[in-house]
mmCIF file of C-alpha atoms in Angstrom:
data_model
loop_
_atom_site.group_PDB
_atom_site.id
_atom_site.type_symbol
_atom_site.label_atom_id
_atom_site.label_comp_id
_atom_site.label_asym_id
_atom_site.label_seq_id
_atom_site.Cartn_x
_atom_site.Cartn_y
_atom_site.Cartn_z
ATOM 1 C CA MET A 1 -68.720 40.070 -60.490
ATOM 2 C CA MET A 2 -68.121 37.474 -63.735
ATOM 3 C CA ILE A 3 -63.878 38.714 -65.277
ATOM 4 C CA ARG A 4 -64.310 37.376 -68.981
ATOM 5 C CA ILE A 5 -59.611 35.761 -69.940
ATOM 6 C CA ARG A 6 -58.242 35.247 -72.673
ATOM 7 C CA SER A 7 -56.332 33.108 -73.318
ATOM 8 C CA ARG A 8 -54.428 30.831 -75.725
ATOM 9 C CA ASP A 9 -56.809 28.543 -75.159
ATOM 10 C CA GLY A 10 -59.110 30.741 -75.970
ATOM 11 C CA LEU A 11 -62.345 33.558 -73.872
ATOM 12 C CA GLU A 12 -63.181 31.944 -70.346
ATOM 13 C CA ARG A 13 -64.712 32.949 -67.591
ATOM 14 C CA VAL A 14 -63.853 33.287 -63.686
ATOM 15 C CA SER A 15 -66.358 34.679 -61.079
ATOM 16 C CA ILE A 16 -65.359 36.939 -58.543
ATOM 17 C CA GLU A 17 -67.736 37.980 -55.210
ATOM 18 C CA ASN A 18 -66.108 40.539 -53.877
ATOM 19 C CA PRO A 19 -66.104 43.315 -56.337
ATOM 20 C CA ARG A 20 -62.849 45.624 -54.218
ATOM 21 C CA ALA A 21 -60.462 41.916 -55.283
ATOM 22 C CA THR A 22 -57.199 42.680 -56.164
ATOM 23 C CA VAL A 23 -54.140 41.425 -58.508
ATOM 24 C CA ALA A 24 -53.849 38.829 -55.967
ATOM 25 C CA GLN A 25 -57.594 37.836 -55.538
ATOM 26 C CA LEU A 26 -57.750 36.752 -59.193
ATOM 27 C CA LYS A 27 -55.289 35.402 -59.505
ATOM 28 C CA SER A 28 -56.816 32.507 -57.079
ATOM 29 C CA GLU A 29 -59.803 32.623 -58.634
ATOM 30 C CA ILE A 30 -57.838 31.972 -61.943
ATOM 31 C CA GLU A 31 -55.889 29.110 -60.391
ATOM 32 C CA SER A 32 -59.300 27.692 -59.281
ATOM 33 C CA GLN A 33 -61.404 27.480 -61.905
ATOM 34 C CA LEU A 34 -59.487 27.594 -65.420
ATOM 35 C CA ARG A 35 -56.816 25.625 -63.363
ATOM 36 C CA VAL A 36 -53.892 27.597 -63.428
ATOM 37 C CA PRO A 37 -51.571 28.181 -61.746
ATOM 38 C CA VAL A 38 -50.475 31.246 -59.906
ATOM 39 C CA HIS A 39 -46.866 31.573 -59.972
ATOM 40 C CA ALA A 40 -47.889 30.395 -63.741
ATOM 41 C CA GLN A 41 -49.438 33.449 -64.508
ATOM 42 C CA ILE A 42 -49.038 36.723 -65.855
ATOM 43 C CA LEU A 43 -51.479 39.099 -66.687
ATOM 44 C CA SER A 44 -52.305 42.217 -68.879
ATOM 45 C CA THR A 45 -55.005 44.504 -69.931
ATOM 46 C CA SER A 46 -53.273 44.280 -73.233
ATOM 47 C CA GLN A 47 -53.710 41.951 -75.600
ATOM 48 C CA ASN A 48 -50.713 41.862 -77.122
ATOM 49 C CA LEU A 49 -49.931 40.284 -74.131
ATOM 50 C CA LEU A 50 -50.671 37.050 -76.665
ATOM 51 C CA LEU A 51 -48.838 38.690 -79.308
ATOM 52 C CA ALA A 52 -45.065 37.952 -76.734
ATOM 53 C CA LYS A 53 -42.720 35.529 -78.154
ATOM 54 C CA THR A 54 -40.212 35.391 -75.974
ATOM 55 C CA PRO A 55 -39.549 35.406 -71.953
ATOM 56 C CA ASN A 56 -37.916 38.276 -72.334
ATOM 57 C CA ASP A 57 -41.301 40.177 -74.282
ATOM 58 C CA LEU A 58 -44.098 39.017 -71.097
ATOM 59 C CA THR A 59 -41.296 40.753 -69.015
ATOM 60 C CA GLN A 60 -42.830 44.056 -70.831
ATOM 61 C CA PHE A 61 -46.315 43.323 -69.155
ATOM 62 C CA THR A 62 -46.315 45.047 -65.581
ATOM 63 C CA ASP A 63 -50.092 46.390 -65.617
ATOM 64 C CA MET A 64 -51.285 44.404 -63.169
ATOM 65 C CA SER A 65 -47.889 42.747 -62.383
ATOM 66 C CA ASP A 66 -48.868 44.016 -58.516
ATOM 67 C CA PRO A 67 -50.383 41.822 -56.525
ATOM 68 C CA ASN A 68 -51.582 43.871 -54.167
ATOM 69 C CA THR A 69 -52.895 46.676 -56.888
ATOM 70 C CA LEU A 70 -57.493 46.211 -57.128
ATOM 71 C CA ILE A 71 -58.694 45.524 -59.891
ATOM 72 C CA SER A 72 -61.469 48.672 -60.253
ATOM 73 C CA SER A 73 -58.336 50.823 -60.219
ATOM 74 C CA LEU A 74 -57.196 49.334 -63.462
ATOM 75 C CA ASN A 75 -60.413 50.018 -64.885
ATOM 76 C CA ILE A 76 -61.467 46.216 -64.371
ATOM 77 C CA GLY A 77 -65.345 45.394 -64.114
ATOM 78 C CA HIS A 78 -67.778 42.924 -64.160
ATOM 79 C CA GLY A 79 -68.051 41.698 -68.221
ATOM 80 C CA SER A 80 -64.112 43.133 -67.997
ATOM 81 C CA ILE A 81 -62.226 41.066 -70.649
ATOM 82 C CA ILE A 82 -58.748 40.328 -69.740
ATOM 83 C CA PHE A 83 -55.399 38.801 -70.845
ATOM 84 C CA LEU A 84 -53.206 35.666 -69.806
ATOM 85 C CA ALA A 85 -50.741 34.221 -70.835
ATOM 86 C CA TYR A 86 -49.031 31.271 -68.898
ATOM 87 C CA GLU A 87 -45.933 28.573 -68.826
ATOM 88 C CA GLY A 88 -46.545 24.911 -69.294
ATOM 89 C CA GLU A 89 -49.867 23.401 -70.456
ATOM 90 C CA ARG A 90 -52.927 23.352 -67.953
ATOM 91 C CA THR A 91 -55.135 19.596 -66.832
ATOM 92 C CA VAL A 92 -59.228 20.130 -67.907
ATOM 93 C CA ALA A 93 -61.561 17.925 -66.642
ATOM 94 C CA GLY A 94 -62.081 15.080 -68.131
ATOM 95 C CA PRO A 95 -65.354 13.502 -69.550
ATOM 96 C CA ALA A 96 -66.373 10.751 -67.363
ATOM 97 C CA PHE A 97 -65.403 6.848 -68.846
ATOM 98 C CA HIS A 98 -68.033 4.559 -68.418
ATOM 99 C CA PRO A 99 -66.690 1.226 -69.437
ATOM 100 C CA ALA A 100 -68.693 -1.041 -71.966
ATOM 101 C CA GLY A 101 -68.726 -4.586 -70.540
ATOM 102 C CA SER A 102 -65.264 -5.821 -68.344
ATOM 103 C CA PHE A 103 -62.914 -4.564 -72.182
ATOM 104 C CA GLY A 104 -64.309 -1.171 -71.547
ATOM 105 C CA LYS A 105 -66.016 0.386 -74.720
ATOM 106 C CA LYS A 106 -66.484 -0.415 -78.105
ATOM 107 C CA MET A 107 -64.840 2.050 -80.999
ATOM 108 C CA THR A 108 -66.464 2.819 -84.376
ATOM 109 C CA MET A 109 -64.170 4.518 -87.220
ATOM 110 C CA ASP A 110 -65.638 7.804 -86.394
ATOM 111 C CA ASP A 111 -64.781 7.107 -82.276
ATOM 112 C CA LEU A 112 -61.388 6.314 -83.602
ATOM 113 C CA ILE A 113 -60.920 9.529 -86.293
ATOM 114 C CA ALA A 114 -62.509 11.965 -83.833
ATOM 115 C CA LYS A 115 -59.972 10.963 -81.036
ATOM 116 C CA GLN A 116 -56.799 11.758 -83.895
ATOM 117 C CA MET A 117 -58.925 15.381 -84.822
ATOM 118 C CA ARG A 118 -57.257 16.879 -81.073
ATOM 119 C CA ILE A 119 -58.331 20.329 -81.609
ATOM 120 C CA THR A 120 -56.200 23.676 -80.022
ATOM 121 C CA ARG A 121 -55.140 26.474 -80.827
ATOM 122 C CA GLN A 122 -51.933 27.053 -83.202
ATOM 123 C CA GLU A 123 -49.500 29.870 -81.548
ATOM 124 C CA ASN A 124 -48.041 31.673 -84.055
ATOM 125 C CA PRO A 125 -49.626 32.199 -87.874
ATOM 126 C CA HIS A 126 -48.090 31.768 -91.301
ATOM 127 C CA CYS A 127 -47.718 35.097 -91.947
ATOM 128 C CA GLU A 128 -45.616 37.393 -90.133
ATOM 129 C CA LEU A 129 -46.944 40.449 -90.433
ATOM 130 C CA VAL A 130 -49.921 42.244 -92.005
ATOM 131 C CA SER A 131 -49.372 45.798 -92.842
ATOM 132 C CA PHE A 132 -51.880 48.325 -94.613
ATOM 133 C CA ASP A 133 -51.662 51.536 -97.469
ATOM 134 C CA ARG A 134 -53.304 54.250 -94.908
ATOM 135 C CA ASP A 135 -55.514 55.150 -98.256
ATOM 136 C CA ALA A 136 -56.557 52.063 -99.130
ATOM 137 C CA ALA A 137 -57.590 50.995 -94.971
ATOM 138 C CA ASN A 138 -59.225 54.527 -94.326
ATOM 139 C CA ALA A 139 -61.414 55.194 -97.381
ATOM 140 C CA PHE A 140 -62.493 51.553 -96.807
ATOM 141 C CA GLN A 141 -63.274 52.229 -93.071
ATOM 142 C CA HIS A 142 -64.654 55.477 -93.870
ATOM 143 C CA TYR A 143 -67.373 54.606 -95.904
ATOM 144 C CA VAL A 144 -68.476 52.495 -93.426
ATOM 145 C CA ASN A 145 -68.279 54.529 -90.357
ATOM 146 C CA GLU A 146 -69.586 58.092 -92.579
ATOM 147 C CA THR A 147 -72.217 56.751 -94.992
ATOM 148 C CA LEU A 148 -73.719 52.960 -93.039
ATOM 149 C CA ALA A 149 -72.322 53.974 -89.303
ATOM 150 C CA PHE A 150 -71.504 50.985 -88.728
ATOM 151 C CA ALA A 151 -75.138 49.270 -89.056
ATOM 152 C CA VAL A 152 -74.584 46.920 -91.410
ATOM 153 C CA LYS A 153 -71.643 44.591 -92.291
ATOM 154 C CA ARG A 154 -69.670 45.051 -95.428
ATOM 155 C CA GLY A 155 -66.700 43.529 -96.878
ATOM 156 C CA GLY A 156 -63.776 43.374 -99.227
ATOM 157 C CA PHE A 157 -60.953 41.749 -101.150
ATOM 158 C CA MET A 158 -57.260 42.208 -100.063
ATOM 159 C CA TYR A 159 -54.702 42.346 -102.906
ATOM 160 C CA GLY A 160 -51.152 43.171 -101.852
ATOM 161 C CA THR A 161 -47.610 41.338 -102.275
ATOM 162 C CA VAL A 162 -45.862 38.675 -99.520
ATOM 163 C CA SER A 163 -42.494 38.449 -99.246
ATOM 164 C CA GLU A 164 -40.538 35.497 -98.869
ATOM 165 C CA GLU A 165 -40.619 36.411 -94.486
ATOM 166 C CA GLY A 166 -44.043 35.240 -95.260
ATOM 167 C CA LYS A 167 -44.961 39.448 -94.596
ATOM 168 C CA VAL A 168 -48.341 40.565 -95.630
ATOM 169 C CA GLU A 169 -48.623 44.022 -97.556
ATOM 170 C CA VAL A 170 -52.394 45.250 -98.674
ATOM 171 C CA ASP A 171 -52.492 47.616 -100.656
ATOM 172 C CA PHE A 172 -55.766 47.853 -102.331
ATOM 173 C CA ILE A 173 -59.134 46.750 -101.436
ATOM 174 C CA TYR A 174 -61.755 45.204 -104.436
ATOM 175 C CA GLU A 175 -64.948 45.545 -102.667
ATOM 176 C CA PRO A 176 -67.580 42.559 -104.704
ATOM 177 C CA PRO A 177 -70.807 43.422 -105.140
ATOM 178 C CA GLN A 178 -72.410 42.175 -101.716
ATOM 179 C CA GLN A 179 -75.411 42.658 -99.946
ATOM 180 C CA GLY A 180 -75.037 43.317 -95.582
ATOM 181 C CA THR A 181 -77.407 43.543 -92.789
ATOM 182 C CA GLU A 182 -77.210 43.561 -88.738
ATOM 183 C CA GLU A 183 -75.997 39.563 -88.625
ATOM 184 C CA ASN A 184 -74.989 38.578 -91.752
ATOM 185 C CA LEU A 185 -72.261 40.000 -95.256
ATOM 186 C CA ILE A 186 -73.679 37.847 -98.679
ATOM 187 C CA LEU A 187 -71.571 38.607 -101.330
ATOM 188 C CA LEU A 188 -73.393 38.463 -104.060
ATOM 189 C CA ARG A 189 -69.815 37.840 -106.379
ATOM 190 C CA ASP A 190 -69.398 38.613 -109.824
ATOM 191 C CA PRO A 191 -67.447 35.986 -111.406
ATOM 192 C CA ASP A 192 -66.624 38.785 -114.576
ATOM 193 C CA GLU A 193 -65.864 41.551 -112.548
ATOM 194 C CA GLU A 194 -63.430 39.670 -110.476
ATOM 195 C CA LYS A 195 -61.342 38.837 -113.892
ATOM 196 C CA LEU A 196 -60.913 42.704 -115.176
ATOM 197 C CA VAL A 197 -59.763 42.244 -110.668
ATOM 198 C CA GLU A 198 -57.283 39.762 -111.201
ATOM 199 C CA ALA A 199 -55.814 41.182 -114.686
ATOM 200 C CA ILE A 200 -55.559 44.264 -112.931
ATOM 201 C CA ALA A 201 -52.767 42.547 -110.143
ATOM 202 C CA LEU A 202 -51.319 40.963 -112.149
ATOM 203 C CA GLY A 203 -50.165 43.833 -114.066
ATOM 204 C CA LEU A 204 -49.707 44.880 -110.960
ATOM 205 C CA GLY A 205 -47.490 42.838 -109.322
ATOM 206 C CA MET A 206 -50.325 41.656 -106.554
ATOM 207 C CA ARG A 207 -52.783 39.214 -105.974
ATOM 208 C CA LYS A 208 -55.576 38.654 -103.514
ATOM 209 C CA VAL A 209 -53.827 38.020 -100.023
ATOM 210 C CA GLY A 210 -56.838 37.938 -98.198
ATOM 211 C CA PHE A 211 -60.702 39.188 -96.773
ATOM 212 C CA ILE A 212 -61.567 42.135 -94.644
ATOM 213 C CA PHE A 213 -64.888 42.937 -92.754
ATOM 214 C CA THR A 214 -66.874 45.094 -90.436
ATOM 215 C CA GLN A 215 -69.129 44.061 -87.646
ATOM 216 C CA THR A 216 -71.926 45.899 -86.178
ATOM 217 C CA ILE A 217 -72.387 48.124 -83.857
ATOM 218 C CA SER A 218 -75.332 45.490 -82.421
ATOM 219 C CA GLN A 219 -71.820 42.587 -82.196
ATOM 220 C CA ASP A 220 -70.006 45.480 -79.971
ATOM 221 C CA LYS A 221 -72.545 44.326 -76.868
ATOM 222 C CA LYS A 222 -71.749 40.229 -77.747
ATOM 223 C CA ASP A 223 -68.675 38.179 -76.176
ATOM 224 C CA TYR A 224 -67.225 36.925 -79.101
ATOM 225 C CA THR A 225 -63.763 37.722 -80.700
ATOM 226 C CA MET A 226 -65.835 35.896 -84.158
ATOM 227 C CA SER A 227 -69.471 34.786 -84.938
ATOM 228 C CA ASN A 228 -69.803 31.273 -86.315
ATOM 229 C CA ALA A 229 -71.139 32.701 -89.182
ATOM 230 C CA GLU A 230 -68.005 34.997 -89.435
ATOM 231 C CA ILE A 231 -65.698 32.107 -89.051
ATOM 232 C CA LEU A 232 -67.720 30.247 -91.635
ATOM 233 C CA GLN A 233 -67.256 33.093 -94.074
ATOM 234 C CA ALA A 234 -63.443 33.149 -93.374
ATOM 235 C CA VAL A 235 -62.471 29.818 -93.551
ATOM 236 C CA GLU A 236 -63.856 29.312 -96.773
ATOM 237 C CA LEU A 237 -62.814 32.715 -99.158
ATOM 238 C CA HIS A 238 -59.237 31.302 -96.693
ATOM 239 C CA ALA A 239 -59.480 27.240 -98.306
ATOM 240 C CA GLU A 240 -60.488 28.703 -101.882
ATOM 241 C CA GLY A 241 -57.766 31.540 -101.477
ATOM 242 C CA ASP A 242 -55.435 29.030 -101.616
ATOM 243 C CA LEU A 243 -52.161 31.132 -99.765
ATOM 244 C CA LYS A 244 -50.606 30.135 -96.340
ATOM 245 C CA GLU A 245 -49.842 33.423 -95.346
ATOM 246 C CA TRP A 246 -54.289 34.593 -96.485
ATOM 247 C CA VAL A 247 -54.819 36.831 -93.693
ATOM 248 C CA THR A 248 -58.566 37.572 -93.161
ATOM 249 C CA ALA A 249 -59.450 41.369 -91.297
ATOM 250 C CA VAL A 250 -62.074 42.852 -88.964
ATOM 251 C CA VAL A 251 -62.815 46.426 -88.716
ATOM 252 C CA LYS A 252 -64.553 47.836 -85.792
ATOM 253 C CA LEU A 253 -66.313 49.981 -83.702
ATOM 254 C CA GLU A 254 -65.168 50.462 -79.931
ATOM 255 C CA VAL A 255 -65.801 52.711 -76.972
ATOM 256 C CA ASN A 256 -62.414 54.356 -75.709
ATOM 257 C CA GLU A 257 -63.107 55.692 -72.297
ATOM 258 C CA ASP A 258 -63.898 58.908 -72.832
ATOM 259 C CA GLY A 259 -67.630 57.119 -74.055
ATOM 260 C CA GLY A 260 -66.385 57.882 -77.745
ATOM 261 C CA ALA A 261 -65.882 55.524 -80.360
ATOM 262 C CA ASP A 262 -62.579 55.211 -82.102
ATOM 263 C CA VAL A 263 -62.342 52.964 -85.179
ATOM 264 C CA HIS A 264 -60.231 49.762 -84.458
ATOM 265 C CA PHE A 265 -58.426 47.409 -86.494
ATOM 266 C CA GLU A 266 -58.268 43.085 -87.090
ATOM 267 C CA ALA A 267 -56.188 41.092 -88.194
ATOM 268 C CA PHE A 268 -56.137 37.475 -87.885
ATOM 269 C CA GLN A 269 -55.153 33.894 -89.968
ATOM 270 C CA MET A 270 -57.769 30.839 -89.490
ATOM 271 C CA SER A 271 -56.221 28.146 -87.954
ATOM 272 C CA ASP A 272 -54.521 24.988 -90.467
ATOM 273 C CA MET A 273 -56.545 22.624 -88.479
ATOM 274 C CA CYS A 274 -59.464 25.369 -89.275
ATOM 275 C CA VAL A 275 -59.093 25.028 -93.119
ATOM 276 C CA ARG A 276 -58.296 21.886 -92.508
ATOM 277 C CA LEU A 277 -62.150 20.997 -90.920
ATOM 278 C CA PHE A 278 -63.753 23.560 -93.001
ATOM 279 C CA LYS A 279 -62.478 21.317 -95.883
ATOM 280 C CA GLU A 280 -62.719 17.934 -95.392
ATOM 281 C CA GLY A 281 -67.105 19.200 -94.305
ATOM 282 C CA TRP A 282 -66.310 18.738 -90.660
ATOM 283 C CA PHE A 283 -68.603 22.507 -90.210
ATOM 284 C CA GLU A 284 -72.116 21.595 -89.311
ATOM 285 C CA ARG A 285 -73.765 24.470 -92.250
ATOM 286 C CA ASP A 286 -77.986 24.292 -91.530
ATOM 287 C CA SER A 287 -78.108 23.698 -88.205
ATOM 288 C CA GLN A 288 -82.424 24.195 -87.185
ATOM 289 C CA GLU A 289 -81.315 24.397 -84.108
ATOM 290 C CA GLU A 290 -79.598 28.264 -82.143
ATOM 291 C CA ILE A 291 -76.085 27.828 -81.073
ATOM 292 C CA ASP A 292 -74.313 30.361 -79.323
ATOM 293 C CA PRO A 293 -72.700 32.156 -81.989
ATOM 294 C CA LYS A 294 -69.522 32.577 -79.607
ATOM 295 C CA LEU A 295 -69.323 28.478 -81.537
ATOM 296 C CA SER A 296 -68.883 26.376 -84.170
ATOM 297 C CA ARG A 297 -70.657 23.576 -83.993
ATOM 298 C CA MET A 298 -69.021 20.337 -85.202
ATOM 299 C CA THR A 299 -70.754 17.375 -87.477
ATOM 300 C CA LYS A 300 -68.561 14.678 -85.323
ATOM 301 C CA ASP A 301 -67.043 14.784 -81.505
ATOM 302 C CA VAL A 302 -63.655 16.551 -81.932
ATOM 303 C CA VAL A 303 -61.803 16.346 -79.328
ATOM 304 C CA VAL A 304 -60.758 19.819 -77.330
ATOM 305 C CA GLY A 305 -59.525 20.570 -73.599
ATOM 306 C CA GLY A 306 -59.053 16.487 -73.768
ATOM 307 C CA LYS A 307 -62.943 16.237 -72.938
ATOM 308 C CA ASP A 308 -65.259 15.703 -76.652
ATOM 309 C CA THR A 309 -67.265 17.411 -78.005
ATOM 310 C CA ARG A 310 -68.890 19.179 -81.114
ATOM 311 C CA GLU A 311 -69.527 22.696 -79.784
ATOM 312 C CA VAL A 312 -65.818 24.226 -80.470
ATOM 313 C CA ASP A 313 -64.778 28.245 -79.256
ATOM 314 C CA ASN A 314 -64.254 30.030 -81.955
ATOM 315 C CA ASP A 315 -61.603 31.473 -80.649
ATOM 316 C CA PHE A 316 -59.171 28.073 -80.829
ATOM 317 C CA PHE A 317 -59.983 28.662 -84.928
ATOM 318 C CA LEU A 318 -58.786 31.994 -84.858
ATOM 319 C CA VAL A 319 -54.331 32.455 -84.568
ATOM 320 C CA VAL A 320 -53.705 36.888 -84.300
ATOM 321 C CA VAL A 321 -51.874 38.305 -86.810
ATOM 322 C CA LYS A 322 -49.497 42.031 -85.894
ATOM 323 C CA ILE A 323 -50.495 45.550 -88.431
ATOM 324 C CA PHE A 324 -49.072 47.803 -89.579
ATOM 325 C CA ASP A 325 -48.897 50.320 -91.834
ATOM 326 C CA HIS A 326 -47.578 52.232 -95.455
ATOM 327 C CA GLN A 327 -47.640 54.659 -98.037
ATOM 328 C CA GLY A 328 -48.588 52.524 -100.482
ATOM 329 C CA PRO A 329 -47.169 53.001 -105.137
ATOM 330 C CA LEU A 330 -51.293 52.835 -105.492
ATOM 331 C CA SER A 331 -53.594 56.674 -104.036
ATOM 332 C CA SER A 332 -57.481 55.322 -103.125
ATOM 333 C CA THR A 333 -58.975 59.177 -104.164
ATOM 334 C CA PHE A 334 -62.017 57.446 -107.325
ATOM 335 C CA PRO A 335 -65.112 56.710 -106.079
ATOM 336 C CA ILE A 336 -65.499 52.965 -105.452
ATOM 337 C CA GLU A 337 -67.241 50.165 -106.785
ATOM 338 C CA ASN A 338 -70.228 48.964 -105.959
ATOM 339 C CA ARG A 339 -71.264 51.121 -103.347
ATOM 340 C CA LYS A 340 -74.981 53.889 -103.247
ATOM 341 C CA SER A 341 -73.895 55.317 -106.245
ATOM 342 C CA PRO A 342 -73.063 54.123 -109.172
ATOM 343 C CA VAL A 343 -69.041 55.423 -111.025
ATOM 344 C CA THR A 344 -69.849 57.494 -114.128
ATOM 345 C CA MET A 345 -67.739 58.440 -116.409
ATOM 346 C CA LYS A 346 -68.627 61.744 -114.807
ATOM 347 C CA ALA A 347 -66.473 60.835 -112.222
ATOM 348 C CA LEU A 348 -63.349 59.939 -114.156
ATOM 349 C CA LYS A 349 -63.547 63.502 -115.912
ATOM 350 C CA ASN A 350 -63.521 65.143 -113.002
ATOM 351 C CA HIS A 351 -60.770 62.876 -111.083
ATOM 352 C CA LEU A 352 -58.307 63.710 -114.625
ATOM 353 C CA ASP A 353 -59.012 66.980 -114.174
ATOM 354 C CA ARG A 354 -58.716 67.321 -110.201
ATOM 355 C CA ALA A 355 -54.836 65.404 -110.992
ATOM 356 C CA LYS A 356 -54.085 67.891 -114.784
ATOM 357 C CA GLY A 357 -50.540 68.988 -113.226
ATOM 358 C CA LEU A 358 -49.155 65.360 -112.452
ATOM 359 C CA PRO A 359 -47.966 62.827 -115.811
ATOM 360 C CA PHE A 360 -50.800 60.907 -116.944
ATOM 361 C CA VAL A 361 -49.738 57.201 -115.147
ATOM 362 C CA LYS A 362 -49.874 59.841 -112.366
ATOM 363 C CA ARG A 363 -53.684 60.754 -112.583
ATOM 364 C CA ILE A 364 -54.624 56.659 -113.255
ATOM 365 C CA SER A 365 -52.302 55.526 -111.336
ATOM 366 C CA ASP A 366 -56.155 53.933 -108.686
ATOM 367 C CA PHE A 367 -57.026 49.991 -108.930
ATOM 368 C CA HIS A 368 -61.127 51.816 -108.327
ATOM 369 C CA LEU A 369 -60.429 53.872 -111.643
ATOM 370 C CA LEU A 370 -58.603 50.900 -112.866
ATOM 371 C CA LEU A 371 -61.675 48.525 -112.267
ATOM 372 C CA LEU A 372 -63.563 51.040 -114.167
ATOM 373 C CA LEU A 373 -60.706 51.494 -117.449
ATOM 374 C CA ALA A 374 -61.031 47.130 -117.579
ATOM 375 C CA ARG A 375 -64.649 48.218 -119.220
ATOM 376 C CA PHE A 376 -63.867 49.272 -122.422
ATOM 377 C CA LEU A 377 -60.095 47.206 -122.007
ATOM 378 C CA ASP A 378 -59.069 43.420 -123.371
ATOM 379 C CA VAL A 379 -58.845 41.482 -120.877
ATOM 380 C CA ASN A 380 -56.209 39.698 -121.853
ATOM 381 C CA ALA A 381 -53.869 42.191 -123.517
ATOM 382 C CA ASP A 382 -55.415 45.500 -122.539
ATOM 383 C CA VAL A 383 -55.844 45.205 -118.995
ATOM 384 C CA PRO A 384 -52.612 43.657 -118.129
ATOM 385 C CA ALA A 385 -50.550 46.156 -119.987
ATOM 386 C CA LEU A 386 -51.976 48.955 -118.124
ATOM 387 C CA ALA A 387 -51.792 47.905 -114.509
ATOM 388 C CA GLY A 388 -48.305 47.272 -115.528
ATOM 389 C CA CYS A 389 -47.018 51.048 -116.936
ATOM 390 C CA VAL A 390 -48.390 52.317 -113.333
ATOM 391 C CA LEU A 391 -46.052 49.456 -111.492
ATOM 392 C CA THR A 392 -43.871 50.678 -113.130
ATOM 393 C CA GLN A 393 -45.091 54.415 -113.667
ATOM 394 C CA ALA A 394 -43.771 54.403 -117.635
ATOM 395 C CA THR A 395 -45.281 56.977 -119.861
ATOM 396 C CA ILE A 396 -48.600 55.591 -120.808
ATOM 397 C CA PRO A 397 -48.751 54.296 -124.366
ATOM 398 C CA GLU A 398 -50.618 57.383 -126.552
ATOM 399 C CA GLY A 399 -53.646 55.453 -127.416
ATOM 400 C CA TYR A 400 -54.673 54.355 -124.333
ATOM 401 C CA GLN A 401 -54.354 57.521 -123.428
ATOM 402 C CA LEU A 402 -56.696 59.132 -125.904
ATOM 403 C CA LEU A 403 -58.790 56.191 -125.129
ATOM 404 C CA ILE A 404 -59.178 57.000 -121.811
ATOM 405 C CA GLU A 405 -59.448 61.153 -122.529
ATOM 406 C CA SER A 406 -62.052 60.174 -124.887
ATOM 407 C CA LEU A 407 -64.255 58.081 -122.623
ATOM 408 C CA ALA A 408 -64.201 60.948 -119.966
ATOM 409 C CA SER A 409 -64.901 63.906 -122.353
ATOM 410 C CA ALA A 410 -67.832 60.817 -123.301
ATOM 411 C CA SER A 411 -69.393 62.162 -119.895
#
């Protein structure tokens, strides 16, 4: 059977002939096939192993510490993924070397650049952690789960704050106009609408901090964390975002032990090397031939694990980020923009009526409601001013309140 091993070097495979193999036999196969000495290996079925920072952190992962445990008793079978941490460096078989003439191979300038362009895994993200506002995250996942049934892709831009320690808090998700299919997510971005979003964020003391997208049910059977198309889209938005703590979040359905499905959030940063390669034009964008979606093709050779290659495992470009949640300052109960049903003034009236007992500023403390209102306000002055009232929970000036109530009653 084939078992997938994820380590800091990416996703690799190990073949085992005996289905009743023990942990010790698995470690022995990893040593012979992947060249990681048995004594240096720490294995676990938990992906948190790859987040461990210190030797002490590693000691907490004991599920595969007994060498006599049968791997089948840990539900490890053909196609399973297990996680490997190890100390030190490993040797990877290099390419055969054929000298040309007595002075070795003649090198071009491209060869020299490729020798310098070594792709290695980045251990630590610039972002300490990402925390999602529970209501914002739930409003996003509920739509893709209940309405889209994870059959087509969906995406959004995450807005919030970044602390000095590199902690990212996501307080709202803006969903731009888009066309999602089973395989692709095409963002049909509207610059005028995005100006309104930026003005609201400015008033709220927030900024764009990342990109979130879903993977479809059909992708659950695929052998990758992110496909090459997803990597390319994510790094393009990361480079545009121009924020070193920029986060890319993936939402997907995962089958649980009972045969049901759980919605699962994962967070990454695109590595510094990935962003550099993108900015310098190394990514092959228009390949005519089919390529394995778990590999990204480069326009020139790069060096990975001592080998020259043009195809790089996407996992080399991903740096795992820890996920937390929090209750932010905004609600997420107002209908969300650019979904199947257009947002109407009737929705504004219903929303205000439902929250009648609350102070007016509380009733409009919802990004998606503010975006609807922003279409009727001056983007440079009124929009940031109104959002600023929401930020400080100050009394809404009477002029704004009258305008909002008249818009609602016009429905």
